[in-house]
Amino acid sequence: MNRPLGVTLISYFYMFGAVVLLVTAVLWQADANEIGLADRFGVSPFPEQLFRVIVAIAALIGVYGYMRLQKWGFWLMMIYSLGFGVISGVLALSQNQQPFTGNLLWSLMVLAYTFYARKSFFPDEKTG
């Protein structure tokens, strides 16, 4: 089955984001006014650079399955997007910094499109 264009585009955006996370894990310096990724997940005692590497690797694994139209890739992308969407929604309501609203909207779009394209991930099953 051919991979839908939206799956390809979403995958490339997530690959780019994972590479940025890896680069910033090496170059990132804490800013007193910035909310780190570990803080966003509620694990502030966890080392920020290591957390960025872990999230980037998880994203790349998920994207690999997503691009290959694997069932596990579908579910990992749904869980990943839902998790980041919830975190971004909570932060958008509680913080003055605003990449969070955009992150929430992106997560919702990825969830909606992935659900829409679910037949590509489950070709042998009836998906209604």
PDB file of C-alpha atoms in Angstrom:
ATOM      1  CA  MET A   1       0.000   0.000   0.000  1.00  0.00           C
ATOM      2  CA  ASN A   2       1.227   3.488  -0.795  1.00  0.00           C
ATOM      3  CA  ARG A   3       1.991   5.750   2.127  1.00  0.00           C
ATOM      4  CA  PRO A   4      -0.405   8.725   2.320  1.00  0.00           C
ATOM      5  CA  LEU A   5       1.224  12.109   1.742  1.00  0.00           C
ATOM      6  CA  GLY A   6       0.070  13.361   5.146  1.00  0.00           C
ATOM      7  CA  VAL A   7       1.827  10.473   6.911  1.00  0.00           C
ATOM      8  CA  THR A   8       5.024  11.338   5.037  1.00  0.00           C
ATOM      9  CA  LEU A   9       4.799  15.040   5.901  1.00  0.00           C
ATOM     10  CA  ILE A  10       3.998  14.382   9.563  1.00  0.00           C
ATOM     11  CA  SER A  11       6.897  11.928   9.733  1.00  0.00           C
ATOM     12  CA  TYR A  12       9.343  14.452   8.290  1.00  0.00           C
ATOM     13  CA  PHE A  13       8.190  17.122  10.763  1.00  0.00           C
ATOM     14  CA  TYR A  14       8.696  14.713  13.662  1.00  0.00           C
ATOM     15  CA  MET A  15      12.112  13.633  12.322  1.00  0.00           C
ATOM     16  CA  PHE A  16      13.122  17.280  12.122  1.00  0.00           C
ATOM     17  CA  GLY A  17      11.871  17.853  15.663  1.00  0.00           C
ATOM     18  CA  ALA A  18      13.792  14.811  16.942  1.00  0.00           C
ATOM     19  CA  VAL A  19      16.998  16.074  15.321  1.00  0.00           C
ATOM     20  CA  VAL A  20      16.444  19.495  16.901  1.00  0.00           C
ATOM     21  CA  LEU A  21      15.948  17.812  20.285  1.00  0.00           C
ATOM     22  CA  LEU A  22      19.188  15.877  19.852  1.00  0.00           C
ATOM     23  CA  VAL A  23      21.118  18.996  18.838  1.00  0.00           C
ATOM     24  CA  THR A  24      19.682  21.041  21.678  1.00  0.00           C
ATOM     25  CA  ALA A  25      20.471  18.233  24.121  1.00  0.00           C
ATOM     26  CA  VAL A  26      24.123  18.953  23.374  1.00  0.00           C
ATOM     27  CA  LEU A  27      23.915  22.741  23.027  1.00  0.00           C
ATOM     28  CA  TRP A  28      21.056  23.647  25.374  1.00  0.00           C
ATOM     29  CA  GLN A  29      21.745  25.935  28.302  1.00  0.00           C
ATOM     30  CA  ALA A  30      19.058  26.473  30.930  1.00  0.00           C
ATOM     31  CA  ASP A  31      17.325  29.835  30.891  1.00  0.00           C
ATOM     32  CA  ALA A  32      15.642  30.907  34.112  1.00  0.00           C
ATOM     33  CA  ASN A  33      12.511  32.030  32.213  1.00  0.00           C
ATOM     34  CA  GLU A  34      12.248  28.903  30.061  1.00  0.00           C
ATOM     35  CA  ILE A  35      10.255  25.792  30.824  1.00  0.00           C
ATOM     36  CA  GLY A  36      12.401  22.777  29.980  1.00  0.00           C
ATOM     37  CA  LEU A  37      11.074  19.635  28.384  1.00  0.00           C
ATOM     38  CA  ALA A  38      11.578  17.638  31.590  1.00  0.00           C
ATOM     39  CA  ASP A  39       9.596  20.315  33.471  1.00  0.00           C
ATOM     40  CA  ARG A  40       6.764  20.057  30.942  1.00  0.00           C
ATOM     41  CA  PHE A  41       6.505  16.332  31.634  1.00  0.00           C
ATOM     42  CA  GLY A  42       6.595  16.917  35.367  1.00  0.00           C
ATOM     43  CA  VAL A  43       9.964  15.240  35.884  1.00  0.00           C
ATOM     44  CA  SER A  44      12.038  18.328  36.730  1.00  0.00           C
ATOM     45  CA  PRO A  45      14.614  16.436  38.811  1.00  0.00           C
ATOM     46  CA  PHE A  46      15.475  14.416  35.681  1.00  0.00           C
ATOM     47  CA  PRO A  47      18.516  15.819  33.743  1.00  0.00           C
ATOM     48  CA  GLU A  48      17.183  17.977  30.904  1.00  0.00           C
ATOM     49  CA  GLN A  49      19.733  16.941  28.269  1.00  0.00           C
ATOM     50  CA  LEU A  50      19.210  13.220  28.912  1.00  0.00           C
ATOM     51  CA  PHE A  51      15.433  13.671  28.824  1.00  0.00           C
ATOM     52  CA  ARG A  52      15.677  15.407  25.449  1.00  0.00           C
ATOM     53  CA  VAL A  53      17.723  12.505  24.064  1.00  0.00           C
ATOM     54  CA  ILE A  54      15.199   9.961  25.379  1.00  0.00           C
ATOM     55  CA  VAL A  55      12.237  11.847  23.879  1.00  0.00           C
ATOM     56  CA  ALA A  56      14.073  12.252  20.547  1.00  0.00           C
ATOM     57  CA  ILE A  57      14.890   8.538  20.367  1.00  0.00           C
ATOM     58  CA  ALA A  58      11.293   7.638  21.262  1.00  0.00           C
ATOM     59  CA  ALA A  59      10.060   9.992  18.526  1.00  0.00           C
ATOM     60  CA  LEU A  60      12.401   8.471  15.941  1.00  0.00           C
ATOM     61  CA  ILE A  61      11.302   4.938  16.836  1.00  0.00           C
ATOM     62  CA  GLY A  62       7.657   5.984  16.565  1.00  0.00           C
ATOM     63  CA  VAL A  63       8.233   7.782  13.273  1.00  0.00           C
ATOM     64  CA  TYR A  64       9.960   4.718  11.836  1.00  0.00           C
ATOM     65  CA  GLY A  65       6.881   2.589  12.523  1.00  0.00           C
ATOM     66  CA  TYR A  66       4.570   5.387  11.408  1.00  0.00           C
ATOM     67  CA  MET A  67       6.347   5.808   8.062  1.00  0.00           C
ATOM     68  CA  ARG A  68       6.338   2.037   7.540  1.00  0.00           C
ATOM     69  CA  LEU A  69       2.578   2.018   8.194  1.00  0.00           C
ATOM     70  CA  GLN A  70       2.993  -0.401  11.081  1.00  0.00           C
ATOM     71  CA  LYS A  71       0.152  -0.887  13.558  1.00  0.00           C
ATOM     72  CA  TRP A  72       2.519  -0.175  16.443  1.00  0.00           C
ATOM     73  CA  GLY A  73       3.646   3.007  14.636  1.00  0.00           C
ATOM     74  CA  PHE A  74       0.022   4.120  14.414  1.00  0.00           C
ATOM     75  CA  TRP A  75      -0.505   3.540  18.149  1.00  0.00           C
ATOM     76  CA  LEU A  76       2.798   5.138  19.166  1.00  0.00           C
ATOM     77  CA  MET A  77       1.985   8.238  17.109  1.00  0.00           C
ATOM     78  CA  MET A  78      -1.485   8.425  18.638  1.00  0.00           C
ATOM     79  CA  ILE A  79      -0.071   8.089  22.174  1.00  0.00           C
ATOM     80  CA  TYR A  80       2.815  10.498  21.486  1.00  0.00           C
ATOM     81  CA  SER A  81       0.514  13.139  19.977  1.00  0.00           C
ATOM     82  CA  LEU A  82      -2.099  12.713  22.680  1.00  0.00           C
ATOM     83  CA  GLY A  83       0.545  13.031  25.402  1.00  0.00           C
ATOM     84  CA  PHE A  84       2.102  16.153  23.932  1.00  0.00           C
ATOM     85  CA  GLY A  85      -1.337  17.569  23.191  1.00  0.00           C
ATOM     86  CA  VAL A  86      -2.502  17.182  26.788  1.00  0.00           C
ATOM     87  CA  ILE A  87       0.732  18.633  28.158  1.00  0.00           C
ATOM     88  CA  SER A  88       0.571  21.559  25.705  1.00  0.00           C
ATOM     89  CA  GLY A  89      -3.085  22.197  26.564  1.00  0.00           C
ATOM     90  CA  VAL A  90      -2.374  22.292  30.289  1.00  0.00           C
ATOM     91  CA  LEU A  91       0.624  24.581  29.768  1.00  0.00           C
ATOM     92  CA  ALA A  92      -1.308  26.848  27.383  1.00  0.00           C
ATOM     93  CA  LEU A  93      -3.846  27.438  30.145  1.00  0.00           C
ATOM     94  CA  SER A  94      -1.297  27.944  32.914  1.00  0.00           C
ATOM     95  CA  GLN A  95       1.652  29.783  31.289  1.00  0.00           C
ATOM     96  CA  ASN A  96       2.157  33.100  29.559  1.00  0.00           C
ATOM     97  CA  GLN A  97       4.645  31.635  27.070  1.00  0.00           C
ATOM     98  CA  GLN A  98       2.870  30.611  23.896  1.00  0.00           C
ATOM     99  CA  PRO A  99       4.350  27.936  21.788  1.00  0.00           C
ATOM    100  CA  PHE A 100       1.919  25.742  23.702  1.00  0.00           C
ATOM    101  CA  THR A 101      -1.269  26.680  21.837  1.00  0.00           C
ATOM    102  CA  GLY A 102       0.417  25.921  18.514  1.00  0.00           C
ATOM    103  CA  ASN A 103       1.749  22.643  19.881  1.00  0.00           C
ATOM    104  CA  LEU A 104      -1.747  21.713  21.044  1.00  0.00           C
ATOM    105  CA  LEU A 105      -3.227  22.501  17.618  1.00  0.00           C
ATOM    106  CA  TRP A 106      -0.480  20.515  15.865  1.00  0.00           C
ATOM    107  CA  SER A 107      -1.094  17.520  18.134  1.00  0.00           C
ATOM    108  CA  LEU A 108      -4.831  17.680  17.427  1.00  0.00           C
ATOM    109  CA  MET A 109      -4.189  17.838  13.672  1.00  0.00           C
ATOM    110  CA  VAL A 110      -1.815  14.857  13.833  1.00  0.00           C
ATOM    111  CA  LEU A 111      -4.328  12.871  15.883  1.00  0.00           C
ATOM    112  CA  ALA A 112      -7.163  13.706  13.500  1.00  0.00           C
ATOM    113  CA  TYR A 113      -5.170  12.942  10.352  1.00  0.00           C
ATOM    114  CA  THR A 114      -3.706   9.738  11.761  1.00  0.00           C
ATOM    115  CA  PHE A 115      -7.173   8.553  12.695  1.00  0.00           C
ATOM    116  CA  TYR A 116      -8.395   9.540   9.225  1.00  0.00           C
ATOM    117  CA  ALA A 117      -5.550   7.557   7.592  1.00  0.00           C
ATOM    118  CA  ARG A 118      -5.987   4.515   9.874  1.00  0.00           C
ATOM    119  CA  LYS A 119      -6.958   2.267   6.938  1.00  0.00           C
ATOM    120  CA  SER A 120      -3.364   2.545   5.728  1.00  0.00           C
ATOM    121  CA  PHE A 121      -2.150   1.074   9.023  1.00  0.00           C
ATOM    122  CA  PHE A 122      -4.849  -1.615   9.284  1.00  0.00           C
ATOM    123  CA  PRO A 123      -5.468  -2.705   5.668  1.00  0.00           C
ATOM    124  CA  ASP A 124      -6.818  -6.150   6.589  1.00  0.00           C
ATOM    125  CA  GLU A 125      -9.339  -4.887   9.120  1.00  0.00           C
ATOM    126  CA  LYS A 126     -12.649  -3.147   8.629  1.00  0.00           C
ATOM    127  CA  THR A 127     -12.337   0.322  10.130  1.00  0.00           C
ATOM    128  CA  GLY A 128     -15.825   1.554   9.325  1.00  0.00           C
TER     129      GLY A 128
END
